[in-house]
mmCIF file of C-alpha atoms and ligand atoms in Angstrom:
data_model
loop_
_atom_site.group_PDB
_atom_site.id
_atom_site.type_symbol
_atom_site.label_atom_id
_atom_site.label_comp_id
_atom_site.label_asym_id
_atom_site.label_seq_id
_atom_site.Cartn_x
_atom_site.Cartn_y
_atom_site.Cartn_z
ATOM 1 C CA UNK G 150 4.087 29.571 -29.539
ATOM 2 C CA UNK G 151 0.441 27.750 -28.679
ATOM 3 C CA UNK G 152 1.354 25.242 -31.012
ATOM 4 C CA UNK G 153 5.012 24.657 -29.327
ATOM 5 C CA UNK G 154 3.469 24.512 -25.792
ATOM 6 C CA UNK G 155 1.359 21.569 -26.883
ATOM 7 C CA UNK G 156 3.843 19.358 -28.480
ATOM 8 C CA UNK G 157 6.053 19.951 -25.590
ATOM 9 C CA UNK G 158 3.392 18.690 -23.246
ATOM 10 C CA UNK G 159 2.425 16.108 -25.545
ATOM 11 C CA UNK G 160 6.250 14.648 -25.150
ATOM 12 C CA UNK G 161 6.003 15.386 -21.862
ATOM 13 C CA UNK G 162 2.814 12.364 -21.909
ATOM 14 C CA UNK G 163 3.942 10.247 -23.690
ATOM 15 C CA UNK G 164 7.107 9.807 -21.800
ATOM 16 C CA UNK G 165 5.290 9.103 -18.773
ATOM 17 C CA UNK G 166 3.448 6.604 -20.007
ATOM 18 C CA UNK G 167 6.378 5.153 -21.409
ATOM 19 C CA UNK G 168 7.885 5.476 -17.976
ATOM 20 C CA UNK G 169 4.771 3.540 -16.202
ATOM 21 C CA UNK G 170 4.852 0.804 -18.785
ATOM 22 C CA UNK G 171 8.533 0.048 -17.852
ATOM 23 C CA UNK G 172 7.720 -0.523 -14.679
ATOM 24 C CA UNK G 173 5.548 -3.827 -13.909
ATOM 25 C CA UNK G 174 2.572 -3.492 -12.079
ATOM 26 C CA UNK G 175 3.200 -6.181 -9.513
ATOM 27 C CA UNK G 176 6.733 -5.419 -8.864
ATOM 28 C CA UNK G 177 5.056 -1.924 -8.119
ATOM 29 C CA UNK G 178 2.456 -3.562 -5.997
ATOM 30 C CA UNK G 179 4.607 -5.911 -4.248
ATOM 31 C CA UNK G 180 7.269 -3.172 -3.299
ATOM 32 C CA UNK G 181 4.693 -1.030 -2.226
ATOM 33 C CA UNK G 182 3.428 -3.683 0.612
ATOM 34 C CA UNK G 183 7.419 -4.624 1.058
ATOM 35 C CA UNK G 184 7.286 -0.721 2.777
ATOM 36 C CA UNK G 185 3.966 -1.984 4.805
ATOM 37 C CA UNK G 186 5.697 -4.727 6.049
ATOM 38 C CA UNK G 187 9.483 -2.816 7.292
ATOM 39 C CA UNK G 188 7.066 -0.178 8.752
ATOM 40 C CA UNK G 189 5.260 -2.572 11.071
ATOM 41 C CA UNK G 190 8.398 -3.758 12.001
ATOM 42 C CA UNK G 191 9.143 -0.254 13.104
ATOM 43 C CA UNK G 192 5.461 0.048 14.565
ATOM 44 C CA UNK G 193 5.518 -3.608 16.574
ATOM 45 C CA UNK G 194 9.385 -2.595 18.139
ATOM 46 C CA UNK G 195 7.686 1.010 19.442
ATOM 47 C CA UNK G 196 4.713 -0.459 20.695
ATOM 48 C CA UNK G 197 6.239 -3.220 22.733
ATOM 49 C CA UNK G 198 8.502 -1.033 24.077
ATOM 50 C CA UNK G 199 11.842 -2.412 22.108
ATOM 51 C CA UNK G 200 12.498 0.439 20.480
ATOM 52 C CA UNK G 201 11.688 4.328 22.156
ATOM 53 C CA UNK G 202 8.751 6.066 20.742
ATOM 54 C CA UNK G 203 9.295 8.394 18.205
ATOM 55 C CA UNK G 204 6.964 10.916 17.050
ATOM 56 C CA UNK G 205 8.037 11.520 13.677
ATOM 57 C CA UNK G 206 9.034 7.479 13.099
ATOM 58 C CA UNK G 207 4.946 6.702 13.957
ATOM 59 C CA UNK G 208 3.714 9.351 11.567
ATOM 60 C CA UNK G 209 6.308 7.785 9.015
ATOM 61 C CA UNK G 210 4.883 4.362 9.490
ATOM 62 C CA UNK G 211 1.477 5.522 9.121
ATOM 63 C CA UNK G 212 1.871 7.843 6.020
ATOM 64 C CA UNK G 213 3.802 5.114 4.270
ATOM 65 C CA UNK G 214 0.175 2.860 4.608
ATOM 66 C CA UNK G 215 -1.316 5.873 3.229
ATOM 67 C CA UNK G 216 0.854 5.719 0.404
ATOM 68 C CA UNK G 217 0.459 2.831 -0.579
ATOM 69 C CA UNK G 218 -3.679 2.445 -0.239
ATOM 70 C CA UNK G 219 -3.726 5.669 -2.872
ATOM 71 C CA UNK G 220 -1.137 3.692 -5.053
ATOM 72 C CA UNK G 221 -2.265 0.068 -4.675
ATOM 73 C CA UNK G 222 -5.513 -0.280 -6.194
ATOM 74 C CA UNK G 223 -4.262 0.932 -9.753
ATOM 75 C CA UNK G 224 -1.785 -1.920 -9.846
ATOM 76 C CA UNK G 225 -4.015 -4.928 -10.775
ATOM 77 C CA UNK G 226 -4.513 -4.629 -14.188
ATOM 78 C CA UNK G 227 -6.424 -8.031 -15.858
ATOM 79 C CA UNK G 228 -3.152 -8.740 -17.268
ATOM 80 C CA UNK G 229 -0.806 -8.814 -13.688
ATOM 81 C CA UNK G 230 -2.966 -12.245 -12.766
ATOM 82 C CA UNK G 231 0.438 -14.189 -12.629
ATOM 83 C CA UNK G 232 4.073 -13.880 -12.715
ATOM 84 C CA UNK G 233 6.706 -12.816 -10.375
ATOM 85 C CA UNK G 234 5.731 -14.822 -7.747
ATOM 86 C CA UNK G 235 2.666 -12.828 -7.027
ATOM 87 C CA UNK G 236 0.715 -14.043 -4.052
ATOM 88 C CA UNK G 237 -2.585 -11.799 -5.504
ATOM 89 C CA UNK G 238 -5.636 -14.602 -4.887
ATOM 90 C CA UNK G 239 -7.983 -14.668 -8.141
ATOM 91 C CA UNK G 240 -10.841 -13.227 -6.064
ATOM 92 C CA UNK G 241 -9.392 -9.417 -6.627
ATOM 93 C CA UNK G 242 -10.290 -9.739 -10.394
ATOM 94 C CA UNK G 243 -13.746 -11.482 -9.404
ATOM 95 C CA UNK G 244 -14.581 -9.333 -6.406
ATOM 96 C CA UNK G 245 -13.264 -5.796 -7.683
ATOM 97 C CA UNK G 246 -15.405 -3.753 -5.656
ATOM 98 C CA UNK G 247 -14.924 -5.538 -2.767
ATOM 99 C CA UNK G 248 -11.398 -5.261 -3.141
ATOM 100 C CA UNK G 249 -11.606 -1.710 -3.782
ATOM 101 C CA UNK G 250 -13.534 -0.937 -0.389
ATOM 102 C CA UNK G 251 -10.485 -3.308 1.907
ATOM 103 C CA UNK G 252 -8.020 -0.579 0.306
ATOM 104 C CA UNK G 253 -10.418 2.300 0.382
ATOM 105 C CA UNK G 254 -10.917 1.269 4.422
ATOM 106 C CA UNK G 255 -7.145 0.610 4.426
ATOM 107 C CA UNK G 256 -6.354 4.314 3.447
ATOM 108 C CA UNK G 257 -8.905 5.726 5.590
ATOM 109 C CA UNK G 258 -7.857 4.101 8.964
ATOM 110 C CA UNK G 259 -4.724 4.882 7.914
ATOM 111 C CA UNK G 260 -5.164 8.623 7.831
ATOM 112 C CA UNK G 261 -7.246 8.787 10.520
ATOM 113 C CA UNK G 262 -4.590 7.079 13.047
ATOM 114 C CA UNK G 263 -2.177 9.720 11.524
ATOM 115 C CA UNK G 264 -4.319 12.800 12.322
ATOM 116 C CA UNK G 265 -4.771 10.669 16.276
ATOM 117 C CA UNK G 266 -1.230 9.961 16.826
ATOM 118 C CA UNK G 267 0.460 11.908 19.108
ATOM 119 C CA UNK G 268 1.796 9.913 21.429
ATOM 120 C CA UNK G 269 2.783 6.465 22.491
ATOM 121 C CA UNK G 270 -1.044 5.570 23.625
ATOM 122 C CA UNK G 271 -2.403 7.283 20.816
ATOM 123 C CA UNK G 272 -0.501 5.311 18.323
ATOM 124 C CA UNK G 273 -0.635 1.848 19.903
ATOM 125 C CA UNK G 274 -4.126 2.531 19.085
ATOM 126 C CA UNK G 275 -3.940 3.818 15.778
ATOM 127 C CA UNK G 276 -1.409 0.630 14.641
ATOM 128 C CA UNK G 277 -4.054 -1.640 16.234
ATOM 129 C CA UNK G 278 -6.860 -0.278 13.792
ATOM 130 C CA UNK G 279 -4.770 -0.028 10.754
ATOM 131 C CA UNK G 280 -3.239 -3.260 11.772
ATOM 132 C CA UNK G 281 -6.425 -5.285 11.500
ATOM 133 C CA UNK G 282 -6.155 -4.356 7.814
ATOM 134 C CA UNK G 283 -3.701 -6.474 7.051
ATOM 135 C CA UNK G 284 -4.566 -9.570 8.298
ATOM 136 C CA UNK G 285 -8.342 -9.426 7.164
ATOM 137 C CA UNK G 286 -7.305 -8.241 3.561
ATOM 138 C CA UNK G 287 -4.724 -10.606 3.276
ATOM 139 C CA UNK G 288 -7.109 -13.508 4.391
ATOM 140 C CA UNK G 289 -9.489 -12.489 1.624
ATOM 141 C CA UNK G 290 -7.079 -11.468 -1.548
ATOM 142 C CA UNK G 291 -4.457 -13.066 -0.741
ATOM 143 C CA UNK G 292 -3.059 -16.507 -1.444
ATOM 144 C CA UNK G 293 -1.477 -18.091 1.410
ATOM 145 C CA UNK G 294 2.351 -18.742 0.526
ATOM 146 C CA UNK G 295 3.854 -21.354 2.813
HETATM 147 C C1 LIG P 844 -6.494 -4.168 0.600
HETATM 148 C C2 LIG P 844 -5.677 -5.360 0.711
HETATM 149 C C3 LIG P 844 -4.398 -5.372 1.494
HETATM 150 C C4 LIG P 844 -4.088 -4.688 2.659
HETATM 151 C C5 LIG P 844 -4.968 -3.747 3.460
HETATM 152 C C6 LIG P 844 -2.739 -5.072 3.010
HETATM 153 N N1 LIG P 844 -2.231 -5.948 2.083
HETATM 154 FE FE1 LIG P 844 -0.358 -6.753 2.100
HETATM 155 N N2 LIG P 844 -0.758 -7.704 0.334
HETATM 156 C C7 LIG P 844 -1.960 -7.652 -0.357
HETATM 157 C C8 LIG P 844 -1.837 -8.390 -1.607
HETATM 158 C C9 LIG P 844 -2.932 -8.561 -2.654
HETATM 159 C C10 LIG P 844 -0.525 -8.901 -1.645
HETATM 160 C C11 LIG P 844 0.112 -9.736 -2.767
HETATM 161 C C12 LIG P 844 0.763 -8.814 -3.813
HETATM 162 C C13 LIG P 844 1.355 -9.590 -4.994
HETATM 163 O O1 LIG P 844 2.186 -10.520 -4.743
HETATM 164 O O2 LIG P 844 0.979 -9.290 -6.128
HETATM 165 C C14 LIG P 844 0.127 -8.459 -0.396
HETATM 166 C C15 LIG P 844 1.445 -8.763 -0.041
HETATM 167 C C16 LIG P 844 2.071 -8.365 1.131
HETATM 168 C C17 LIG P 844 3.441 -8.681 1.495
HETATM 169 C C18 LIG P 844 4.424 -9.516 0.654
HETATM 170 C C19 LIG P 844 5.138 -8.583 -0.332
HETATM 171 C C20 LIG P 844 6.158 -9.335 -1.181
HETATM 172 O O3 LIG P 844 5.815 -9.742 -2.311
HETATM 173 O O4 LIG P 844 7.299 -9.530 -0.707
HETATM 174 C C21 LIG P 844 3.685 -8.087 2.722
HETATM 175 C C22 LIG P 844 4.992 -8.122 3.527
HETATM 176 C C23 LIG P 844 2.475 -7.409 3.109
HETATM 177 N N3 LIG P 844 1.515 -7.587 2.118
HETATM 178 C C24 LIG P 844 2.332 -6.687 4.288
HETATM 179 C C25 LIG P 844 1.194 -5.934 4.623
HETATM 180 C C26 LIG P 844 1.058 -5.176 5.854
HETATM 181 C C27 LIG P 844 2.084 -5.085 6.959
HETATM 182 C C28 LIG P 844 -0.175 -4.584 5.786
HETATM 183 C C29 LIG P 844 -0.843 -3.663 6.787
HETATM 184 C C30 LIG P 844 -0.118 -2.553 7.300
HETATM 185 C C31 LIG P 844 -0.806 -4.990 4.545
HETATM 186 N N4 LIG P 844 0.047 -5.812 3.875
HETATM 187 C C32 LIG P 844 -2.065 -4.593 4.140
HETATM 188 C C33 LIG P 844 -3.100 -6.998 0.044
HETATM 189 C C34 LIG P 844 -3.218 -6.152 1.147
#
């Protein structure tokens, strides 16, 4: 019975990891920030008043940046340095742990502006902080795609 239980989990492994190889890492990576960038949309149309504040649509917006700061960092193997298009500057690979800290920092504004929010104020400036993020990461790891 022992015995059964293990080789059952022991499929169970290896399909996953046959699962996470068929997926590429910067398809992963680059989907991920594809969410970041519809929920800002969402976030900039609420805060400037074109679209009404939602509750539950700001916490949504926020929890999908904490998504992807837990996912993100894992997706840079040495091996994802080019190919589909990715705009990831070299300085990631050469830089690691400075990397590491924009997306730790990234994931901790993040949840912090999610436990804040609870209104309109309150989330204008939870975006703000979460929103500076973006633009200094990107300056630093990213390359600049015309
Ligand atoms: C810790 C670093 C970091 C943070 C923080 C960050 N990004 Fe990114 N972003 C990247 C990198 C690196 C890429 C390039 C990924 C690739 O092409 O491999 C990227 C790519 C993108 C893309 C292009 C995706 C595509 O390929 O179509 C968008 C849109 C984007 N980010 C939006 C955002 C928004 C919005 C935020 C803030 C809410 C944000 N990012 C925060 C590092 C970051």
């Amino acid at each position: 019975m022992i015995r059964f239980v293990l080789v059952a989990a022991g499929l169970c492994l290896g399909a996953s990891v046959v699962l996470a190889q068929s997926e590429d890492p910067i398809t992963m990576r680059q989907d991920l920030m594809k969410a970041n960038g519809r929920a800002a949309k969402t976030a900039t149309a609420m805060v400037r008043g074109q679209a009404p504040f939602e509750l539950a649509q700001a916490q949504e917006v926020l929890q999908t940046y904490v998504n992807t700061a837990d996912k993100f960092g894992a997706l840079f193997p040495e091996t994802s340095k080019t190919g589909h298009e990715t705009t990831a500057a070299p300085k990631i690979w050469e830089d690691k742990a400075g990397f590491e800290a924009a997306v730790a920092k990234f994931g901790a504004d993040a949840r912090k502006g999610l436990a804040d929010t609870k209104d309109l104020e309150t989330f204008k400036v939870a975006f703000a902080a979460v929103g500076r993020n973006c633009s200094s990461c990107h300056e630093t790891f990213r390359i600049k795609k015309n």
